[in-house]
C-alpha positions in Angstrom: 187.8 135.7 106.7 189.9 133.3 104.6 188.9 130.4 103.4 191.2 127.3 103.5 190.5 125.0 101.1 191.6 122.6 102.9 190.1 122.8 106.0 188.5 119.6 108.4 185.3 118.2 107.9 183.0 117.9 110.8 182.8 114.4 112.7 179.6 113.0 112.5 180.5 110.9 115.4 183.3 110.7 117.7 186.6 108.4 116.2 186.3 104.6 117.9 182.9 104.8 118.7 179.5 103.0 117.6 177.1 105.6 115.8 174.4 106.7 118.7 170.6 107.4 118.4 169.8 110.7 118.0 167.4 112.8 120.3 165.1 115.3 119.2 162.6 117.9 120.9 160.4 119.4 119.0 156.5 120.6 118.2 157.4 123.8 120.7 159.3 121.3 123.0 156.2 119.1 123.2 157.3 116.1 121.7 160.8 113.9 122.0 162.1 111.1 119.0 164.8 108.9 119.0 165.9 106.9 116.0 169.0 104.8 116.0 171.1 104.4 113.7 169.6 101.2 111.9 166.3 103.6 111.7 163.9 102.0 114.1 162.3 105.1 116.1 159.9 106.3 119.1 158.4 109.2 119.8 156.7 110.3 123.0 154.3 113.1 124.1 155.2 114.9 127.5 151.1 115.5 127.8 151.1 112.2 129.8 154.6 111.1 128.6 152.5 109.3 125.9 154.3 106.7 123.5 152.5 107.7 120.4 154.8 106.2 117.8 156.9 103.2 117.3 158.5 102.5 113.8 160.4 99.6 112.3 163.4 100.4 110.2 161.3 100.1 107.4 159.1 102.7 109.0 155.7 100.5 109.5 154.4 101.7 112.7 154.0 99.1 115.5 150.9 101.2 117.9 147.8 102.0 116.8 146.9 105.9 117.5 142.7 107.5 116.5 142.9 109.7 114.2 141.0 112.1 116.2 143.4 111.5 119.0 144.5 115.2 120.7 148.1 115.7 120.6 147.6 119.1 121.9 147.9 118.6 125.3 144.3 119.3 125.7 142.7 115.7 126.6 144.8 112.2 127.4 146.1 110.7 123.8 143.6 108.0 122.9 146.1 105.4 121.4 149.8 104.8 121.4 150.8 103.9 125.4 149.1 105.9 127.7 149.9 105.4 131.3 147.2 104.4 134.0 148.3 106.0 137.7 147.0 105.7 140.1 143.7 104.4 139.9 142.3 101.9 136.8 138.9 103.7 135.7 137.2 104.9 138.7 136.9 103.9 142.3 134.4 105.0 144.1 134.1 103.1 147.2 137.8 103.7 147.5 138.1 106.7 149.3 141.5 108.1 148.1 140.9 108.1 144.7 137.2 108.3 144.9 137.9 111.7 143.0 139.7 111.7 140.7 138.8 111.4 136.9 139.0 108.2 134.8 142.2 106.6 135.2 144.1 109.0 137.5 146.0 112.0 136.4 149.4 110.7 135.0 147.9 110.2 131.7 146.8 113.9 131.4 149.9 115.4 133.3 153.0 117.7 131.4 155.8 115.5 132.3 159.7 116.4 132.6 162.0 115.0 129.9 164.7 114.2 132.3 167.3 113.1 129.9 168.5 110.1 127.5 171.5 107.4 127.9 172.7 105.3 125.1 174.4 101.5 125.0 178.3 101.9 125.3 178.1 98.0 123.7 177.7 96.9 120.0 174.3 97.1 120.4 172.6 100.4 119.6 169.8 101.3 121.9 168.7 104.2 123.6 166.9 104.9 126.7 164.8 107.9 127.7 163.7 109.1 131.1 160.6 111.0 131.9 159.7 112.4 135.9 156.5 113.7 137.4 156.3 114.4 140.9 153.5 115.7 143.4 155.2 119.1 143.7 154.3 119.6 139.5 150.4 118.9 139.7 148.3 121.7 139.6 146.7 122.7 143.0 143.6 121.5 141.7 144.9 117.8 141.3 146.7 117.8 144.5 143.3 118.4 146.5 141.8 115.6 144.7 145.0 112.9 145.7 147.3 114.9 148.4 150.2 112.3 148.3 153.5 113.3 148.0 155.2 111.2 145.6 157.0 110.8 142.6 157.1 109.2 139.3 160.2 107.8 136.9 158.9 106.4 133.5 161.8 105.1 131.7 161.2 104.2 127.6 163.8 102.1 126.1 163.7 101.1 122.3 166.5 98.9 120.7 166.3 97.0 117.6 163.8 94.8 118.4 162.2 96.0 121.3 160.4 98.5 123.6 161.0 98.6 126.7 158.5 100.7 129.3 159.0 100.9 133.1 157.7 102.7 135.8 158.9 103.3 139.2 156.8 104.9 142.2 158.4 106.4 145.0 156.5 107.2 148.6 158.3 110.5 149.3 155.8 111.9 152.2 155.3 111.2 155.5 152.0 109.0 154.8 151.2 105.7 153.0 149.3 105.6 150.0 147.5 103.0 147.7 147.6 102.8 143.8 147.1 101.0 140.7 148.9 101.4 137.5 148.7 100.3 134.0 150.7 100.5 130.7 147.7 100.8 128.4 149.1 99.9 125.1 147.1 99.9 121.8 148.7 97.3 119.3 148.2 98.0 115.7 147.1 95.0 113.7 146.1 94.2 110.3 142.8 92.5 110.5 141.1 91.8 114.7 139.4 89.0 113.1 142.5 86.4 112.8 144.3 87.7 115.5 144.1 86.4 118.9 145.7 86.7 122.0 148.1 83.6 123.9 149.8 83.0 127.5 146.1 83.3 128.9 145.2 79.6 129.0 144.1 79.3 132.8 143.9 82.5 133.7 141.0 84.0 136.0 139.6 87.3 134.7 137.3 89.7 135.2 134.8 90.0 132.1 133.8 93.9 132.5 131.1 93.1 129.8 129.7 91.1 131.9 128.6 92.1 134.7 132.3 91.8 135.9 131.5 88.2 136.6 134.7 86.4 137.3 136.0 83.7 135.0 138.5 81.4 133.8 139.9 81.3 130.7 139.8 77.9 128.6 141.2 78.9 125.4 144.6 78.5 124.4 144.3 81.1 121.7 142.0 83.9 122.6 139.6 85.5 120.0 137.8 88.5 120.2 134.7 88.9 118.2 132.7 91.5 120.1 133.2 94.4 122.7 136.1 93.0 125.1 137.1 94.3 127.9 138.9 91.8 130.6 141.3 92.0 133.3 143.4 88.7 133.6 145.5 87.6 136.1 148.1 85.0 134.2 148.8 81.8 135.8 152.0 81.2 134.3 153.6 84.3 135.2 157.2 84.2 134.0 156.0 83.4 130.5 155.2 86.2 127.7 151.5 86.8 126.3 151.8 86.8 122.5 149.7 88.9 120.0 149.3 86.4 116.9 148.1 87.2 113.6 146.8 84.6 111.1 149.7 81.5 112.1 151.9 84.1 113.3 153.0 85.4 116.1 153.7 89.5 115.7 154.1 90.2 119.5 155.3 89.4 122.7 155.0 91.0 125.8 157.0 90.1 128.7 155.8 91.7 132.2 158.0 92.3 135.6 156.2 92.7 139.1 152.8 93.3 137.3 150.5 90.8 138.0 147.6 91.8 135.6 147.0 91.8 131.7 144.1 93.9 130.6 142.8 92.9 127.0 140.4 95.6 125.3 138.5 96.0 121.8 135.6 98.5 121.9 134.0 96.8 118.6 131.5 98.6 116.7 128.8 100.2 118.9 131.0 101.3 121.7 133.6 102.4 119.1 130.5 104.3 117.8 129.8 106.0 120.9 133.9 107.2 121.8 134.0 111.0 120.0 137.6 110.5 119.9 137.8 106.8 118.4 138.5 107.7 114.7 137.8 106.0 112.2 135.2 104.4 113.8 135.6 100.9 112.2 139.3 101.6 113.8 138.2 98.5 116.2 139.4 96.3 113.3 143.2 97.3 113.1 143.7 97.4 117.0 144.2 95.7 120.2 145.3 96.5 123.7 146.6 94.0 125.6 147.8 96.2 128.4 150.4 95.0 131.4 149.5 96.4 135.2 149.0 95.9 138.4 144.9 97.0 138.9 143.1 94.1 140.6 143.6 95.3 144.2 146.0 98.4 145.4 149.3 98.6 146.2 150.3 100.0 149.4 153.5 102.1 149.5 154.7 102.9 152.8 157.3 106.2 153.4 160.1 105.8 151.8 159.2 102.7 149.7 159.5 102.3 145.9 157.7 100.2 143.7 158.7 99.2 140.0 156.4 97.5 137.5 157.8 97.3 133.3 156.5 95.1 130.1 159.1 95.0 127.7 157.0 94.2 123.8 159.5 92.1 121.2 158.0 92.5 117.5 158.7 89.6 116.0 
């Protein structure tokens, strides 16, 4: 072969065109990143189409991840944004989840990687779309909920923002009730000046105790032992903020779900999770986590239901 010393470069990108995110599979097609070009990044697990990383440009991550956490596939991710479907815990007295494990089976699914799209404006952004459908469970999970149905998660990540929605589609013959959740674990510098607003009013269910029913009074919320609450915002249009020390790090804006679920394990119950690494982890994370879980929604043939929080860092 001759070589031509003056032969053409490669194109990085094509001529006219804004540089694009770049999409990568990897860890044995277990795993997909995007970074765009001005270097902010997200990664997310196909075991339960798990965020587990968001970056800054400057690389500080944004989610808070155990460092026991599996990434093997082998148990659901504990950190990052797992996602809650179709049940919140367990439900016993409800009959068609009654069964199933802790917080449903999407968060401990293999999910499809269905493709990415990418901003044709200025703006560089980059969105990825995940699917899992009733005809993918294993025959085991389908006994336990026998709905046929299927699942579009769509992640998003621009500059500034992360965007994740889910939509929920009835594709059998018979209606079914859910409840889903967007279980994000916020990594913070120091739980004990950070506190939680956009709650002031709210009722909520305190899970600590006794699942009594409340209303919140503060403006700023504080948490200074094992929390566990599921709020129902009064003011619904308006984001909940994650502030830390004067300011304010986070804001999460919610569509069509109703609920806000704000977690901290603390020290003994941190103690007591064999996945919850380092233990005194409680201190560096939050989880103030968008869904719709006080009640069911009911999805009749056909019918599709879309719930998304989209998370600014400020």
């Amino acid at each position: 072969m001759v070589d031509r010393p003056n032969k053409p470069a490669a194109l990085a990108t094509t001529p006219g065109l804004p540089p694009q995110a770049q999409v990568n599979i990897s860890h044995g097609n277990q795993r997909v990143t995007a970074v765009l070009p001005t270097g902010e990044s997200v990664e997310i697990l196909l075991h339960g189409a798990t965020v587990i990383s968001w970056k800054a440009a400057d690389d500080t991550e944004k989610l808070w991840v155990s460092n026991a956490a599996k990434l093997d596939g082998s148990k659901p991710v504990r950190g990052g944004i797992p996602l809650v479907f179709p049940v919140f815990g367990t439900a016993p007295d409800h009959a068609a989840t009654s069964k199933l494990p802790q917080h449903g089976f999407a968060r401990s699914s293999r999910w499809e990687f269905l493709g990415k799209s990418t901003s044709e404006s200025g703006d560089a952004s980059v969105k990825l779309d995940f699917g899992l459908s009733s005809a993918s469970l294993s025959d085991e999970v389908k006994a336990l909920w026998p709905y046929d149905f299927n699942l579009l998660y769509s992640v998003t990540l621009d500059a500034k923002t992360l965007t994740t929605s889910m939509v929920v589609t009835n594709q059998g013959n018979e209606p079914f009730e859910f409840q889903m959740l967007l279980h994000t674990y916020f990594k913070i510098k120091d739980i004990s000046s950070t506190t939680v607003t956009g709650l002031e009013g709210a009722s909520y269910v305190d899970k600590v105790d006794n699942a009594s029913v409340k209303t919140e009074s503060a403006s700023e919320v504080s948490i200074t032992g094992e929390t566990d609450r599921i709020y129902t915002p009064v003011k619904k249009e308006e984001p909940i903020a994650i502030v830390e020390g004067s300011s304010k790090t986070f804001n999460i804006s919610r569509d069509n779900l109703e609920d806000t679920v704000v977690w901290n394990p603390w020290t003994e119950k941190a103690a007591g999770i064999g996945d919850f690494a380092p233990k005194d982890g409680y201190k560096n994370m939050i989880c103030v986590e968008a869904g719709s879980v006080q009640g069911w929604v009911n999805l009749e043939n056909g019918d599709q239901f879309e719930g998304a929080q989209t998370i600014t860092s400020l």
